[in-house]
mmCIF file of N, CA and C in Angstrom:
data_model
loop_
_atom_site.group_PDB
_atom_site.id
_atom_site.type_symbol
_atom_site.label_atom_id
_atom_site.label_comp_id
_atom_site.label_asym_id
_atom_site.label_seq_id
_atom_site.Cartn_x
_atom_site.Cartn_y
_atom_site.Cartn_z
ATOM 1 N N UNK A 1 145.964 -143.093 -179.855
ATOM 2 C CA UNK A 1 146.390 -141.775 -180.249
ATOM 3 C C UNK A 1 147.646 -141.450 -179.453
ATOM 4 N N UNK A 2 148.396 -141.363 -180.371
ATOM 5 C CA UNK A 2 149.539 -140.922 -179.209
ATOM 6 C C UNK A 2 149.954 -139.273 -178.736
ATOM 7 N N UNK A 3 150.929 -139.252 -178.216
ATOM 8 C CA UNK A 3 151.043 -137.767 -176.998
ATOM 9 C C UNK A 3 151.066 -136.640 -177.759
ATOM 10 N N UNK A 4 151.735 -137.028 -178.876
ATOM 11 C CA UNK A 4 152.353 -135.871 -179.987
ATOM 12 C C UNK A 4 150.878 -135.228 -180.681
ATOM 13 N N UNK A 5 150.395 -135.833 -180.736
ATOM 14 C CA UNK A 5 148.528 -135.603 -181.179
ATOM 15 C C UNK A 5 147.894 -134.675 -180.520
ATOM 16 N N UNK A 6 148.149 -135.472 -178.943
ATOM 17 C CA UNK A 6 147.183 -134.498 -178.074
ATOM 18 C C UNK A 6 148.017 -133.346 -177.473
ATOM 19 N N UNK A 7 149.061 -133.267 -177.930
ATOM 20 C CA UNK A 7 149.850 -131.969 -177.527
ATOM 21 C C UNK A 7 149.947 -130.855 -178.586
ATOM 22 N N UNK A 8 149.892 -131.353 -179.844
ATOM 23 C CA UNK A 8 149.154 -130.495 -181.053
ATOM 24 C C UNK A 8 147.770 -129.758 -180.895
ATOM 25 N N UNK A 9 146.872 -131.119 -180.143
ATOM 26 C CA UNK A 9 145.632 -130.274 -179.691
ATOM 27 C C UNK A 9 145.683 -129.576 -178.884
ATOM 28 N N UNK A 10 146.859 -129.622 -177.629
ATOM 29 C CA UNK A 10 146.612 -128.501 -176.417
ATOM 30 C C UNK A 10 147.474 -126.855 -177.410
ATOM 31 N N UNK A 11 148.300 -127.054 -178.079
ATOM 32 C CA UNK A 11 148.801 -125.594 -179.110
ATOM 33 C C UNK A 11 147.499 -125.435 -179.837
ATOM 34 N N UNK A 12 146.906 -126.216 -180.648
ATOM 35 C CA UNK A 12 145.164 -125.718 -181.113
ATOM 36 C C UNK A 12 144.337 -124.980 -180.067
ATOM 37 N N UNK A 13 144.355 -125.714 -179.261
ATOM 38 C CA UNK A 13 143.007 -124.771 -177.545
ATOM 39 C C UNK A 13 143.816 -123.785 -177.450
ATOM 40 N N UNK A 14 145.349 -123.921 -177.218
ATOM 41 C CA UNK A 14 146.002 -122.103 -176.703
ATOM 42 C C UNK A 14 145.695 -121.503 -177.885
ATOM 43 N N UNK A 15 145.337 -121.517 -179.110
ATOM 44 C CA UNK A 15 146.020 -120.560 -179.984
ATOM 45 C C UNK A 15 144.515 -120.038 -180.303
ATOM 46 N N UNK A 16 143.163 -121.329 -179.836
ATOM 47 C CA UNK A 16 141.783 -120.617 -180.094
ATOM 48 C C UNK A 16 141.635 -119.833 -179.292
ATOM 49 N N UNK A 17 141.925 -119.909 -177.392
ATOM 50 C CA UNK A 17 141.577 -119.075 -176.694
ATOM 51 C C UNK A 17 142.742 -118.221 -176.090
ATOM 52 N N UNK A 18 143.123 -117.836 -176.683
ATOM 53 C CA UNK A 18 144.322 -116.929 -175.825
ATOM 54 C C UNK A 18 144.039 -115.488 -175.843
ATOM 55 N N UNK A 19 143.365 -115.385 -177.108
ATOM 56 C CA UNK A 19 142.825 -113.709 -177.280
ATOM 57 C C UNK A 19 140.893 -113.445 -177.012
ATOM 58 N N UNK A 20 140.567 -114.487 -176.631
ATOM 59 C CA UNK A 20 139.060 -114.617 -176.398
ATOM 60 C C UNK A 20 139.062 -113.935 -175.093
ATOM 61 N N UNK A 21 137.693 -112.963 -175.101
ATOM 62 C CA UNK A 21 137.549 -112.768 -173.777
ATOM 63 C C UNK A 21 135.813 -113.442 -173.112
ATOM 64 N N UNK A 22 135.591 -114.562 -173.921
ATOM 65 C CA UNK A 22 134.827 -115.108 -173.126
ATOM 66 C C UNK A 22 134.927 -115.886 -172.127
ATOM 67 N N UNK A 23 133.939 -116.251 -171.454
ATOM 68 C CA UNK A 23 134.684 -116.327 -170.143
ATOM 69 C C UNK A 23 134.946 -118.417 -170.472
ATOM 70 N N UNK A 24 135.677 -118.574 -169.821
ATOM 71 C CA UNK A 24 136.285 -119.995 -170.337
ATOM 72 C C UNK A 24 135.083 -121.551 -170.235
ATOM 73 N N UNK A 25 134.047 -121.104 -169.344
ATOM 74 C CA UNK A 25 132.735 -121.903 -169.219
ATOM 75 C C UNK A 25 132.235 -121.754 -170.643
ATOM 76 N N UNK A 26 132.044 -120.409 -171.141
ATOM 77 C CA UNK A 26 131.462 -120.299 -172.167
ATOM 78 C C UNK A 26 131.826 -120.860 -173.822
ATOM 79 N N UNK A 27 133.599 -120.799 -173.410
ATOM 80 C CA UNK A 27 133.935 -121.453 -174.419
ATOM 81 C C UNK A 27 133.934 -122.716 -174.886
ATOM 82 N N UNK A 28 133.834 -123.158 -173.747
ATOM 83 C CA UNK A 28 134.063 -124.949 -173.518
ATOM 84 C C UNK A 28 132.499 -125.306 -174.276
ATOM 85 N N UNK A 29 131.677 -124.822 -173.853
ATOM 86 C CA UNK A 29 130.376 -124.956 -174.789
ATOM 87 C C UNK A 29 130.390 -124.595 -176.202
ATOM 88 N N UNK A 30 130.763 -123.124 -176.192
ATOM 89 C CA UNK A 30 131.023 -123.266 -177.788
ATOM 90 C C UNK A 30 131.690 -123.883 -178.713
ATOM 91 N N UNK A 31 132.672 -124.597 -177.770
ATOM 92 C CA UNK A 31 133.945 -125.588 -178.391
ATOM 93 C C UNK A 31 132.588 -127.093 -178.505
ATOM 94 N N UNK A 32 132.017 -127.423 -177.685
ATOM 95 C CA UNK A 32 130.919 -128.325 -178.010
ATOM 96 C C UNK A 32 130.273 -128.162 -179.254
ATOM 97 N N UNK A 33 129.535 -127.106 -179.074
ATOM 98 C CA UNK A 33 128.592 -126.988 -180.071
ATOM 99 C C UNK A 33 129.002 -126.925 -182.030
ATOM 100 N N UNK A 34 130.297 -126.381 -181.420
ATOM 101 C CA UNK A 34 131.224 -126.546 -182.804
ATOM 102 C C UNK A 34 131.802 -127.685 -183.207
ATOM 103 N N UNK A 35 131.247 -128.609 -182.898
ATOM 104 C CA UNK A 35 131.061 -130.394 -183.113
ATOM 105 C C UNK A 35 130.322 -130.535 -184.299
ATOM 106 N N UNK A 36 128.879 -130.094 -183.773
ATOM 107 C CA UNK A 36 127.512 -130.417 -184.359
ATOM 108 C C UNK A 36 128.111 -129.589 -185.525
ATOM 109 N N UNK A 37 128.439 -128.113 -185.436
ATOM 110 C CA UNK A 37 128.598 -127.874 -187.205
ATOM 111 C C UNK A 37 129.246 -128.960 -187.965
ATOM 112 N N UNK A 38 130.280 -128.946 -187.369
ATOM 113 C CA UNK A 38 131.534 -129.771 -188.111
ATOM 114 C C UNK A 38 130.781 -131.171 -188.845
ATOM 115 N N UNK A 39 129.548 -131.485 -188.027
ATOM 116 C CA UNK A 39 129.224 -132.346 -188.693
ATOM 117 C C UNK A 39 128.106 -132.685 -189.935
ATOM 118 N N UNK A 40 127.471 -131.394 -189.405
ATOM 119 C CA UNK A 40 126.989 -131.172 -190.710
ATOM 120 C C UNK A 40 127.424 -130.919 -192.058
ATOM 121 N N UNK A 41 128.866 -130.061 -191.828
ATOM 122 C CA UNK A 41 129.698 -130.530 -192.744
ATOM 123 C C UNK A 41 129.952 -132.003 -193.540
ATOM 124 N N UNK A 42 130.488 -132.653 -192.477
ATOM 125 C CA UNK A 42 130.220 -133.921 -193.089
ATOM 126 C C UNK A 42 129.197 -134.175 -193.960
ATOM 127 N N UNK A 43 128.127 -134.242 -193.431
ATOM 128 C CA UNK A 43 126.846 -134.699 -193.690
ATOM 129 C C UNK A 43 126.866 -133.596 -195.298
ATOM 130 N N UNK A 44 127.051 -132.852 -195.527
ATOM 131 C CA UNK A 44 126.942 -131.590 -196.866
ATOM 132 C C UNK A 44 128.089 -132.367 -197.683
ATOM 133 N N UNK A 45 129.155 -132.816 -197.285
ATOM 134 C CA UNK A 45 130.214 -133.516 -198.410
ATOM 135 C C UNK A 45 129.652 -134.512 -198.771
ATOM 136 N N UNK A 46 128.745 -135.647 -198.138
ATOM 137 C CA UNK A 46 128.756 -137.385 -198.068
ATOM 138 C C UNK A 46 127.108 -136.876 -199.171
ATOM 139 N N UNK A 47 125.939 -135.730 -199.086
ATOM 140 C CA UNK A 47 125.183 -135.484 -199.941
ATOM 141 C C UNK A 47 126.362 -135.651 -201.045
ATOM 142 N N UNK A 48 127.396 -134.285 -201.373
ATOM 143 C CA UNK A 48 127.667 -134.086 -202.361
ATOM 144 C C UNK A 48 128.601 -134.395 -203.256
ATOM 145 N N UNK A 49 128.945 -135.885 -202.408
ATOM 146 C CA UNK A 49 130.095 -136.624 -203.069
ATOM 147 C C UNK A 49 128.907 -137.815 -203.455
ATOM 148 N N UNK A 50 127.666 -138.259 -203.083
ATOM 149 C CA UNK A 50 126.699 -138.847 -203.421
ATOM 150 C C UNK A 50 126.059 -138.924 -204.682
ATOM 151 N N UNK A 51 125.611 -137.089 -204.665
ATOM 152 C CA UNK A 51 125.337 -136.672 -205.727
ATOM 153 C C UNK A 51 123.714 -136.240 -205.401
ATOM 154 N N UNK A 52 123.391 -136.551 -204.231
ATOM 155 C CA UNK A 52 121.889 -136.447 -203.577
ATOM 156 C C UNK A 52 121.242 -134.846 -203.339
ATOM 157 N N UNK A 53 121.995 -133.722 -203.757
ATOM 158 C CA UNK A 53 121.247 -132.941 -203.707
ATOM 159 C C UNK A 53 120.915 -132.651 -205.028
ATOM 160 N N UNK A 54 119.992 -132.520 -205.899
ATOM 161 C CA UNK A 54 119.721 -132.007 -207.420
ATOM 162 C C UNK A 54 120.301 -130.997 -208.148
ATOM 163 N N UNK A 55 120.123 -129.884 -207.278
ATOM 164 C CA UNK A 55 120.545 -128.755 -207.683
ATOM 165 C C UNK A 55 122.104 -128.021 -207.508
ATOM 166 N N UNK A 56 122.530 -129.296 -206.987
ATOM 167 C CA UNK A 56 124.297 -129.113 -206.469
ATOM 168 C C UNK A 56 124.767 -129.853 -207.272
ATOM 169 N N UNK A 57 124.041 -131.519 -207.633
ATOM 170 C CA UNK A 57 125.151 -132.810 -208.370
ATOM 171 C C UNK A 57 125.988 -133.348 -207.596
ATOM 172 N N UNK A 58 127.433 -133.426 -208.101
ATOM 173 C CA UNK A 58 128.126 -133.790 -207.583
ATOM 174 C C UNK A 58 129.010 -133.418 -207.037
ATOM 175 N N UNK A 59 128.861 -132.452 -205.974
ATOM 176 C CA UNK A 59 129.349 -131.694 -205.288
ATOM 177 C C UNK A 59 131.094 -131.376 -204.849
ATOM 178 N N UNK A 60 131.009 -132.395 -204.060
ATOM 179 C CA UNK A 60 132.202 -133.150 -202.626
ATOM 180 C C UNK A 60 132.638 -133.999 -203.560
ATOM 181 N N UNK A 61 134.191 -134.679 -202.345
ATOM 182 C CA UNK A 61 134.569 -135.938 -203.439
ATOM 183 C C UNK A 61 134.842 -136.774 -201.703
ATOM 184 N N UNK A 62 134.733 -137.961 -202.140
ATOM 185 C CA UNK A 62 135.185 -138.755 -200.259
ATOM 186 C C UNK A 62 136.456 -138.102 -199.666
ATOM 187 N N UNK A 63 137.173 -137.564 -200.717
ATOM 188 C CA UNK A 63 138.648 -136.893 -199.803
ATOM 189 C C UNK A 63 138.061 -135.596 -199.371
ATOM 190 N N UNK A 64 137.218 -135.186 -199.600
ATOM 191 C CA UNK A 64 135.880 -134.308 -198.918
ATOM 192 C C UNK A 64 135.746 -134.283 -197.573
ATOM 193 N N UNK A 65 134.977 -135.790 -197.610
ATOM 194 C CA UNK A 65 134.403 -136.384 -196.641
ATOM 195 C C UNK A 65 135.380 -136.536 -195.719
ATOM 196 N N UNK A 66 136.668 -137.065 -196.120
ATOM 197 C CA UNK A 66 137.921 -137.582 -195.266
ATOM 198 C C UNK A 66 138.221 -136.301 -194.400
ATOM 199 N N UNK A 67 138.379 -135.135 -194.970
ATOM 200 C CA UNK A 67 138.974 -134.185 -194.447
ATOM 201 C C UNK A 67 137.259 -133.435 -193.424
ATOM 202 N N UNK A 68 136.033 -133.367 -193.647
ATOM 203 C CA UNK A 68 135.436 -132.965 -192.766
ATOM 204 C C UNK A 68 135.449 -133.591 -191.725
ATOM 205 N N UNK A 69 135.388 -135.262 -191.832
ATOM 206 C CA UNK A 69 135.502 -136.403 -190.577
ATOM 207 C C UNK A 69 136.811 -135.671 -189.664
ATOM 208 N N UNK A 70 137.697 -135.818 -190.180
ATOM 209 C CA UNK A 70 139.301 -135.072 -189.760
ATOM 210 C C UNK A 70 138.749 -134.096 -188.558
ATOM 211 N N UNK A 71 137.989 -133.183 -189.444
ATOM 212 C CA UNK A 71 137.437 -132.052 -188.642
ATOM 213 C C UNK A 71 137.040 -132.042 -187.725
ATOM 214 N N UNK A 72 136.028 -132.988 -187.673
ATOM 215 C CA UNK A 72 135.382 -133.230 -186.825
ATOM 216 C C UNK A 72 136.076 -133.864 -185.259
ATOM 217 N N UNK A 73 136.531 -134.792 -185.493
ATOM 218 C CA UNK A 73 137.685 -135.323 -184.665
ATOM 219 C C UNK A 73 138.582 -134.759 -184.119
ATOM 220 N N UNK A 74 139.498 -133.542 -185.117
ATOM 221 C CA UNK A 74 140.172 -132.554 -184.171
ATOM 222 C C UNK A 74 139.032 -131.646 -183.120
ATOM 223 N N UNK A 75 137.902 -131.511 -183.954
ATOM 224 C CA UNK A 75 137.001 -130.277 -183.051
ATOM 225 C C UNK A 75 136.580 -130.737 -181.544
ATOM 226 N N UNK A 76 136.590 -132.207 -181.984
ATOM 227 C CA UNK A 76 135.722 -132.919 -180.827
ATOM 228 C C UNK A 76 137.220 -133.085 -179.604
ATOM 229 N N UNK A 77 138.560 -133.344 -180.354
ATOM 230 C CA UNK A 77 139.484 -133.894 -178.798
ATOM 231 C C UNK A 77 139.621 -132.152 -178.700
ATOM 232 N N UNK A 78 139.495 -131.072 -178.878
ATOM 233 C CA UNK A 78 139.976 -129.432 -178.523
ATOM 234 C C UNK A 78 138.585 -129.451 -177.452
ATOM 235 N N UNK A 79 137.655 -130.044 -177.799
ATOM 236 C CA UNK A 79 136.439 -129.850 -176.577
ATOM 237 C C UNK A 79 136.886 -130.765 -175.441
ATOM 238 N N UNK A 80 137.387 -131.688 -175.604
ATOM 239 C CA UNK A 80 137.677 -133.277 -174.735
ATOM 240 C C UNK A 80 138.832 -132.035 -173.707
ATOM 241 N N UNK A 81 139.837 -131.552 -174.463
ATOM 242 C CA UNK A 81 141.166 -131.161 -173.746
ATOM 243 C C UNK A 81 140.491 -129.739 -172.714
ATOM 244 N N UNK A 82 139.188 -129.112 -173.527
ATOM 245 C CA UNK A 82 138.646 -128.147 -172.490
ATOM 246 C C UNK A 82 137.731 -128.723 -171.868
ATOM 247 N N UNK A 83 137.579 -129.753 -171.372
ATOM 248 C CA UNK A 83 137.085 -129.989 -170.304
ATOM 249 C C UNK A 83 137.751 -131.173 -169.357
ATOM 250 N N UNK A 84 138.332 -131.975 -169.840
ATOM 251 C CA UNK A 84 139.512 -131.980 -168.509
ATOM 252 C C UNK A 84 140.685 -131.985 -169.555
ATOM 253 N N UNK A 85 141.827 -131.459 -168.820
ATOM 254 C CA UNK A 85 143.218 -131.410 -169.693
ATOM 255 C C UNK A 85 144.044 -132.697 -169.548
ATOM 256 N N UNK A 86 143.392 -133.753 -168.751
ATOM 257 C CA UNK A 86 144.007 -135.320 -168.970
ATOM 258 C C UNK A 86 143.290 -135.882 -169.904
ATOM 259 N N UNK A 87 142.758 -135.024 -171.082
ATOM 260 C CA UNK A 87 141.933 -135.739 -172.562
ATOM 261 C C UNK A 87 142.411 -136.972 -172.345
ATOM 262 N N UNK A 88 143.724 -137.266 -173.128
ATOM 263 C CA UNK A 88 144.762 -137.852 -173.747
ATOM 264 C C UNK A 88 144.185 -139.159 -172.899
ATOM 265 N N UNK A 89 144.213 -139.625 -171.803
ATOM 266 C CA UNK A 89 143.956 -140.655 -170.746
ATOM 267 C C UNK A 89 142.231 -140.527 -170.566
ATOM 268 N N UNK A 90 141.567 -139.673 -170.484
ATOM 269 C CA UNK A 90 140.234 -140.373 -170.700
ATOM 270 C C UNK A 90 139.922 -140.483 -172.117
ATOM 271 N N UNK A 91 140.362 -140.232 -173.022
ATOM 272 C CA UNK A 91 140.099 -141.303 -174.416
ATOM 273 C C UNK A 91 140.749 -142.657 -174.378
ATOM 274 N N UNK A 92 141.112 -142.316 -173.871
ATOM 275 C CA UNK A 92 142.669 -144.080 -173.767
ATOM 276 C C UNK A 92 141.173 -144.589 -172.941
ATOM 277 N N UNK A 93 140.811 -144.482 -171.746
ATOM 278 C CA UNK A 93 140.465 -145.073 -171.522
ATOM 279 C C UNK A 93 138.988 -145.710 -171.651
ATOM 280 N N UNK A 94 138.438 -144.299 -172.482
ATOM 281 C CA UNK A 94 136.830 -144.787 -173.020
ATOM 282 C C UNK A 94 136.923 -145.514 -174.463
ATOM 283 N N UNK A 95 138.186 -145.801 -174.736
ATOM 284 C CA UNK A 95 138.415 -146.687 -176.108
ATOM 285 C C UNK A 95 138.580 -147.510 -175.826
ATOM 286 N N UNK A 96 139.043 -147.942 -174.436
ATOM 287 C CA UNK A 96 139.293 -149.418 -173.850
ATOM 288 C C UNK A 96 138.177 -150.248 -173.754
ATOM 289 N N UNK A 97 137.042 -149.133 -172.701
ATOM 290 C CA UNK A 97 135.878 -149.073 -172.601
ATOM 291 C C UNK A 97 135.137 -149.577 -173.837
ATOM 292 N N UNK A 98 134.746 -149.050 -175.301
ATOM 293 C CA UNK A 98 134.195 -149.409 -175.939
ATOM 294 C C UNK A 98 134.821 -150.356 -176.567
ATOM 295 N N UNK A 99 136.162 -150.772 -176.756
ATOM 296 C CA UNK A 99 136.803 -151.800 -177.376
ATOM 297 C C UNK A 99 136.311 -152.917 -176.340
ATOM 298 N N UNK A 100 136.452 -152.892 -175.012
ATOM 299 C CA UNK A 100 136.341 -153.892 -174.364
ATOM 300 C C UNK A 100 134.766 -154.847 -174.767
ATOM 301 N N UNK A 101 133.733 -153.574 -174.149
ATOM 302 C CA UNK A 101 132.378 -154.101 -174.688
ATOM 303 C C UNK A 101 132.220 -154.561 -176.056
ATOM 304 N N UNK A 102 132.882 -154.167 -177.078
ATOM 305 C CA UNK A 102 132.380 -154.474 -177.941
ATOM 306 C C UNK A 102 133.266 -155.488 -178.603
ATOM 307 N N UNK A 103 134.834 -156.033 -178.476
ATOM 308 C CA UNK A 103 135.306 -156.973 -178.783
ATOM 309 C C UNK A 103 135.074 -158.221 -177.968
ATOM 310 N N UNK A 104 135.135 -157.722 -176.543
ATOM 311 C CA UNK A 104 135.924 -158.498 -175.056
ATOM 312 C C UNK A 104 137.192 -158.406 -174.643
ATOM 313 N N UNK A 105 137.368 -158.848 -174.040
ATOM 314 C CA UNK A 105 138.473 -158.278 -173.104
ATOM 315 C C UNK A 105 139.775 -158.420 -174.363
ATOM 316 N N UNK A 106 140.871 -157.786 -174.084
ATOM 317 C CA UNK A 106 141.680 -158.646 -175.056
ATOM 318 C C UNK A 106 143.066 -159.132 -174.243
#
């Protein structure tokens, strides 16, 4: 991911909390927990681009799906950047991390 990404995400965190008056512990959790929606989202497009709920059909379409995943991913690095603001470098380096384990070294 490069810098230009995660500097888009640090203008996303200023522009969620700049007028919040919760207190910034509190947000960092709610910025968590607003993961799990996001993904249920998902999970409501991938039913309804499926076609698995009855009474919905065919709901969603995968560019659905594409754009809740999206979601999800921005929601999740705006939580990463509120809780330490060197995101950018601990994803670098827990991708190394799971690339490493799971390819080998490269």
């Amino acid at each position: 991911m490069d810098d230009s990404a995660w500097a888009t995400i640090a203008e996303l965190n200023h522009w969620l909390t700049k007028d919040s008056e919760l207190p910034p512990e509190t947000q960092k959790i709610l910025q968590i927990l607003k993961i799990t929606e996001e993904a249920g989202e998902v999970a409501e497009a991938v039913i309804g681009a499926t076609g698995q709920n009855p009474r919905k059909g065919f709901s969603h379409s995968w560019a659905d799906v594409e754009k809740e995943l999206c979601d999800v991913i921005i929601t999740s690095m705006v939580a990463l950047t509120r809780l330490n603001p060197e995101a950018g470098a601990v994803f670098q380096r827990e991708l190394r991390r799971v690339a490493e384990r799971a390819l080998g070294p490269s």
